[in-house]
Structure formats: structure tokens, C-alpha cells
């Protein structure tokens, strides 16, 4: 391992604590000059390293996305985590990788910015840099037919909601199927895409794309969206939660559910947070528009109307409260 990496690793293992140059040089068996040079190089690479006389150095999570920080906060093992500065779309990248990989480990692609981020129905997903969370999780089908895209979308919505509750002590609401709302404004959208295996006619992989307006200034959204979108900016600042920490917590919450997600034991929580149950809605499916009153969301994540109709996809376009 080169000196710079060794110093970075040491800082990460001791996050939040100051270490003197002397201590670093003793621990890593390198000269004081080598310590000084490594710190300088790390700073040039964008790491924020605070230094205090008599106390030494301390690495600061200043909000820049970083695999090392995410891994440090993460409690889930065996994730193949990749962080990019900029990318077209994390979902597209996960799809590209999906055809070439042999590993069964879940793959997580995160980017600071997306130049071609997309949402449901191919809509553009605004993905400005330094502010949002754009992340895709690629899951491999390990047991027969255990990937249910609809139910996985609901599982992620619950994981995001639990993360917000845990880190910011705030309740969210969920608009079926993929929007997480805070104070009535959309702060997170989820887009789940299945990769079909034509031979076995089953879903062999699933890519779950999660887009969160974290500290995104609302002015960056087109005027027509500004009324309906929100962000976690105020809460993230109030509780000093970096994107790295939020991502790690969200992944932990999701994988805790995923282990046993087909049991659907998180669905009661989903129904509690749902803003559509008991409401009159309009569901758009292609050119078809169906109206009705929502009776429930079933344990497969489908919307059930009081007249018995069941939908596993579609867009709830209007809700009468
Ligand atoms: C929606 O609200 O319609 C879903 C939005 C999903 C956006 C995320 S951002 C990360 C991933 N990459 C994409 O291009 N889209 C998803």
C-alpha cells in the first residue's frame, strides 16, 4: 500500500479523532516528512483534513461522496460499491455492467452527478452535482424467481423512510408506488428495472435506481416542478448528516429488509405511510385512465381498488383528498 493510502486508511479508521504527525509516523513506520507529503497530496485530491496545533490531523467528511466514508459508516457486508464523479445514469451503468459480471454480490453504483438521469416513463431526472444522491442497486437472482420489482420498489421506499426517521426524526409519506414525500413534497423517486433472461423467461437481475434531492436547491428544478419537489437540505444541515452517512444508513436499512423481503413484513409500515389508501385516485396506464377509490396496497406491492381492480404498475396522477 502506498503511503498516501496508508495515511488515508488510518484517518478513516480513526474518524472524528485527531492524530499527531508523530503518532502517524510511528504507527505507519514512515518519516514525518512522508506524513506531511501524504496529507498535502490527500488535500490536493479534495479530502478535507483539519489540522490543529498540538492535536494533529483529522479527516473531515465534508459532504464529498467517497467510497471510504460510505464503507466506514456501512454495516452491510459484501457490497460491491462504486462511486463516480459524473456519469450518464447510474441505472444505465448498472445495466451495462449487468451483462458482464459473474459475481452474485449486490452492486451499488453511486454518482455525484448524472448527465442523463431518467425517471419513470423516460422522464428526465434532474441530477445536479454536489447536492443529490443518485444511486442504483443491482441485485442478482440467486434463488428461483425471487426478484419482484414492484415489491422491491416498495421495500426501497420504506428503507428511505426509515433512514429519514432514524437520522432526522421526521415522518415521511409514500405516494404509490415510488415517490417518498416530506411535508407533501417529493424528495425521492425510485425506478426499478428488471433484466429478463430470455432462456428461462424470468427476471435474472433487478436494478433499483434511487434519486434523492438531498441538499438540492429548488431553483435548480424547472419552474413547473418547483411546487411539487422538496429536499432534505434543512434536516441534513440541522443534524449534520453527510450524503455518505445517509447513503450508508439507507443501504443498511434496505439490505436488512431485502434478506427476507418476500415475507412482505414491511408492508404494514408501507400502508401506514401511504397517501393513497382510502382516496379517490386516477391511475394512468399508457393511454388508459382508470379512476377509483384505493382499498389497500397488497403484500405484493400492488394497488387494489374498492371495485376489486388490481394494478401492479401505472401512475397515480390525481388524488382527491
Ligand atoms: C421517478 O421519480 O420517476 C424515478 C426517479 C429515479 C431516479 C434515479 S437517480 C439514480 C437512478 N439513475 C437514473 O437515471 N434514474 C435513477
mmCIF file of C-alpha atoms in Angstrom, residues 130-266:
data_model
loop_
_atom_site.group_PDB
_atom_site.id
_atom_site.type_symbol
_atom_site.label_atom_id
_atom_site.label_comp_id
_atom_site.label_asym_id
_atom_site.label_seq_id
_atom_site.Cartn_x
_atom_site.Cartn_y
_atom_site.Cartn_z
ATOM 1 C CA UNK A 130 -22.687 18.111 -5.184
ATOM 2 C CA UNK A 131 -26.223 18.042 -3.869
ATOM 3 C CA UNK A 132 -28.188 14.911 -4.667
ATOM 4 C CA UNK A 133 -27.998 11.180 -4.113
ATOM 5 C CA UNK A 134 -28.130 9.172 -7.333
ATOM 6 C CA UNK A 135 -27.680 5.515 -6.657
ATOM 7 C CA UNK A 136 -28.501 2.195 -8.310
ATOM 8 C CA UNK A 137 -28.515 -1.221 -6.692
ATOM 9 C CA UNK A 138 -28.078 -4.246 -8.940
ATOM 10 C CA UNK A 139 -29.448 -7.461 -7.456
ATOM 11 C CA UNK A 140 -28.824 -10.900 -8.906
ATOM 12 C CA UNK A 141 -31.473 -13.593 -8.912
ATOM 13 C CA UNK A 142 -29.926 -16.164 -6.616
ATOM 14 C CA UNK A 143 -32.929 -18.299 -5.831
ATOM 15 C CA UNK A 144 -35.556 -19.082 -8.369
ATOM 16 C CA UNK A 145 -37.766 -16.159 -9.286
ATOM 17 C CA UNK A 146 -37.246 -14.282 -6.079
ATOM 18 C CA UNK A 147 -36.952 -10.856 -7.672
ATOM 19 C CA UNK A 148 -40.208 -8.950 -7.632
ATOM 20 C CA UNK A 149 -39.574 -5.428 -8.996
ATOM 21 C CA UNK A 150 -42.813 -3.962 -7.589
ATOM 22 C CA UNK A 151 -42.206 -5.258 -4.081
ATOM 23 C CA UNK A 152 -38.547 -4.191 -4.220
ATOM 24 C CA UNK A 153 -39.641 -0.644 -5.080
ATOM 25 C CA UNK A 154 -41.865 -0.576 -2.008
ATOM 26 C CA UNK A 155 -39.015 -2.029 0.091
ATOM 27 C CA UNK A 156 -36.713 0.802 -1.005
ATOM 28 C CA UNK A 157 -39.378 3.416 -0.258
ATOM 29 C CA UNK A 158 -39.540 2.012 3.288
ATOM 30 C CA UNK A 159 -35.739 1.936 3.576
ATOM 31 C CA UNK A 160 -35.568 5.633 2.606
ATOM 32 C CA UNK A 161 -38.394 6.473 5.027
ATOM 33 C CA UNK A 162 -36.742 4.572 7.892
ATOM 34 C CA UNK A 163 -33.447 6.358 7.180
ATOM 35 C CA UNK A 164 -35.142 9.755 7.375
ATOM 36 C CA UNK A 165 -36.875 8.768 10.602
ATOM 37 C CA UNK A 166 -33.650 7.439 12.131
ATOM 38 C CA UNK A 167 -31.343 10.295 11.135
ATOM 39 C CA UNK A 168 -33.760 13.250 11.105
ATOM 40 C CA UNK A 169 -36.613 12.098 13.386
ATOM 41 C CA UNK A 170 -39.146 13.001 10.704
ATOM 42 C CA UNK A 171 -42.050 11.033 9.290
ATOM 43 C CA UNK A 172 -42.446 10.719 5.550
ATOM 44 C CA UNK A 173 -45.346 9.733 3.343
ATOM 45 C CA UNK A 174 -45.317 7.478 0.303
ATOM 46 C CA UNK A 175 -47.262 8.023 -2.891
ATOM 47 C CA UNK A 176 -47.677 4.674 -4.594
ATOM 48 C CA UNK A 177 -45.561 3.322 -5.823
ATOM 49 C CA UNK A 178 -42.287 5.115 -5.938
ATOM 50 C CA UNK A 179 -42.416 8.617 -4.500
ATOM 51 C CA UNK A 180 -41.289 9.458 -0.976
ATOM 52 C CA UNK A 181 -42.761 12.733 0.272
ATOM 53 C CA UNK A 182 -41.664 15.041 3.037
ATOM 54 C CA UNK A 183 -44.200 17.651 4.129
ATOM 55 C CA UNK A 184 -46.159 16.822 0.992
ATOM 56 C CA UNK A 185 -43.235 17.411 -1.402
ATOM 57 C CA UNK A 186 -41.423 14.732 -3.387
ATOM 58 C CA UNK A 187 -37.876 14.266 -2.127
ATOM 59 C CA UNK A 188 -37.168 10.825 -3.563
ATOM 60 C CA UNK A 189 -38.109 8.876 -6.673
ATOM 61 C CA UNK A 190 -37.409 5.198 -7.283
ATOM 62 C CA UNK A 191 -37.132 3.472 -10.632
ATOM 63 C CA UNK A 192 -36.858 -0.315 -10.678
ATOM 64 C CA UNK A 193 -35.942 -2.093 -13.894
ATOM 65 C CA UNK A 194 -35.817 -5.848 -14.442
ATOM 66 C CA UNK A 195 -33.329 -7.588 -16.720
ATOM 67 C CA UNK A 196 -35.030 -10.551 -18.379
ATOM 68 C CA UNK A 197 -33.415 -13.886 -19.032
ATOM 69 C CA UNK A 198 -34.951 -14.881 -22.358
ATOM 70 C CA UNK A 199 -33.974 -18.534 -21.997
ATOM 71 C CA UNK A 200 -35.663 -19.094 -18.667
ATOM 72 C CA UNK A 201 -38.266 -16.369 -19.232
ATOM 73 C CA UNK A 202 -37.591 -14.973 -15.796
ATOM 74 C CA UNK A 203 -36.097 -11.859 -14.281
ATOM 75 C CA UNK A 204 -32.425 -12.572 -13.759
ATOM 76 C CA UNK A 205 -31.396 -9.196 -12.348
ATOM 77 C CA UNK A 206 -33.087 -6.133 -10.985
ATOM 78 C CA UNK A 207 -31.745 -2.591 -10.977
ATOM 79 C CA UNK A 208 -33.226 -0.246 -8.415
ATOM 80 C CA UNK A 209 -32.467 3.413 -9.076
ATOM 81 C CA UNK A 210 -32.901 5.837 -6.202
ATOM 82 C CA UNK A 211 -32.814 9.590 -6.709
ATOM 83 C CA UNK A 212 -32.918 11.846 -3.636
ATOM 84 C CA UNK A 213 -32.927 15.621 -3.513
ATOM 85 C CA UNK A 214 -30.538 15.888 -0.620
ATOM 86 C CA UNK A 215 -29.299 19.444 -0.393
ATOM 87 C CA UNK A 216 -30.505 20.282 -3.876
ATOM 88 C CA UNK A 217 -31.516 23.973 -4.144
ATOM 89 C CA UNK A 218 -35.048 24.088 -5.518
ATOM 90 C CA UNK A 219 -34.070 26.825 -8.021
ATOM 91 C CA UNK A 220 -32.193 24.118 -9.924
ATOM 92 C CA UNK A 221 -35.509 22.464 -10.836
ATOM 93 C CA UNK A 222 -37.587 23.607 -13.801
ATOM 94 C CA UNK A 223 -40.284 26.113 -12.739
ATOM 95 C CA UNK A 224 -43.125 23.640 -13.370
ATOM 96 C CA UNK A 225 -41.652 21.163 -10.861
ATOM 97 C CA UNK A 226 -40.727 23.592 -8.082
ATOM 98 C CA UNK A 227 -44.171 23.490 -6.458
ATOM 99 C CA UNK A 228 -44.079 19.733 -6.055
ATOM 100 C CA UNK A 229 -40.479 18.969 -5.078
ATOM 101 C CA UNK A 230 -38.662 19.338 -1.806
ATOM 102 C CA UNK A 231 -35.273 18.443 -0.399
ATOM 103 C CA UNK A 232 -33.637 17.230 2.811
ATOM 104 C CA UNK A 233 -31.360 20.309 2.959
ATOM 105 C CA UNK A 234 -32.680 21.819 6.189
ATOM 106 C CA UNK A 235 -32.655 18.493 8.033
ATOM 107 C CA UNK A 236 -29.238 17.438 6.717
ATOM 108 C CA UNK A 237 -27.771 20.741 7.902
ATOM 109 C CA UNK A 238 -29.585 20.692 11.230
ATOM 110 C CA UNK A 239 -28.406 17.156 12.099
ATOM 111 C CA UNK A 240 -25.011 17.379 10.333
ATOM 112 C CA UNK A 241 -25.638 14.283 8.252
ATOM 113 C CA UNK A 242 -23.438 13.956 5.179
ATOM 114 C CA UNK A 243 -24.535 12.254 1.973
ATOM 115 C CA UNK A 244 -22.029 9.469 2.708
ATOM 116 C CA UNK A 245 -23.700 8.787 6.030
ATOM 117 C CA UNK A 246 -27.219 8.947 4.602
ATOM 118 C CA UNK A 247 -26.289 6.540 1.784
ATOM 119 C CA UNK A 248 -24.719 4.037 4.193
ATOM 120 C CA UNK A 249 -27.737 4.147 6.503
ATOM 121 C CA UNK A 250 -30.134 3.763 3.583
ATOM 122 C CA UNK A 251 -28.212 0.751 2.214
ATOM 123 C CA UNK A 252 -28.198 -0.845 5.672
ATOM 124 C CA UNK A 253 -31.949 -0.315 6.002
ATOM 125 C CA UNK A 254 -32.607 -1.719 2.541
ATOM 126 C CA UNK A 255 -30.437 -4.832 2.911
ATOM 127 C CA UNK A 256 -31.923 -5.550 6.335
ATOM 128 C CA UNK A 257 -35.334 -5.726 4.621
ATOM 129 C CA UNK A 258 -34.057 -7.453 1.470
ATOM 130 C CA UNK A 259 -32.815 -10.544 3.329
ATOM 131 C CA UNK A 260 -36.404 -11.564 3.883
ATOM 132 C CA UNK A 261 -38.353 -9.149 1.732
ATOM 133 C CA UNK A 262 -40.703 -11.663 0.124
ATOM 134 C CA UNK A 263 -42.316 -12.136 3.546
ATOM 135 C CA UNK A 264 -43.596 -8.566 2.997
ATOM 136 C CA UNK A 265 -43.464 -7.882 6.718
ATOM 137 C CA UNK A 266 -42.625 -4.241 5.989
#
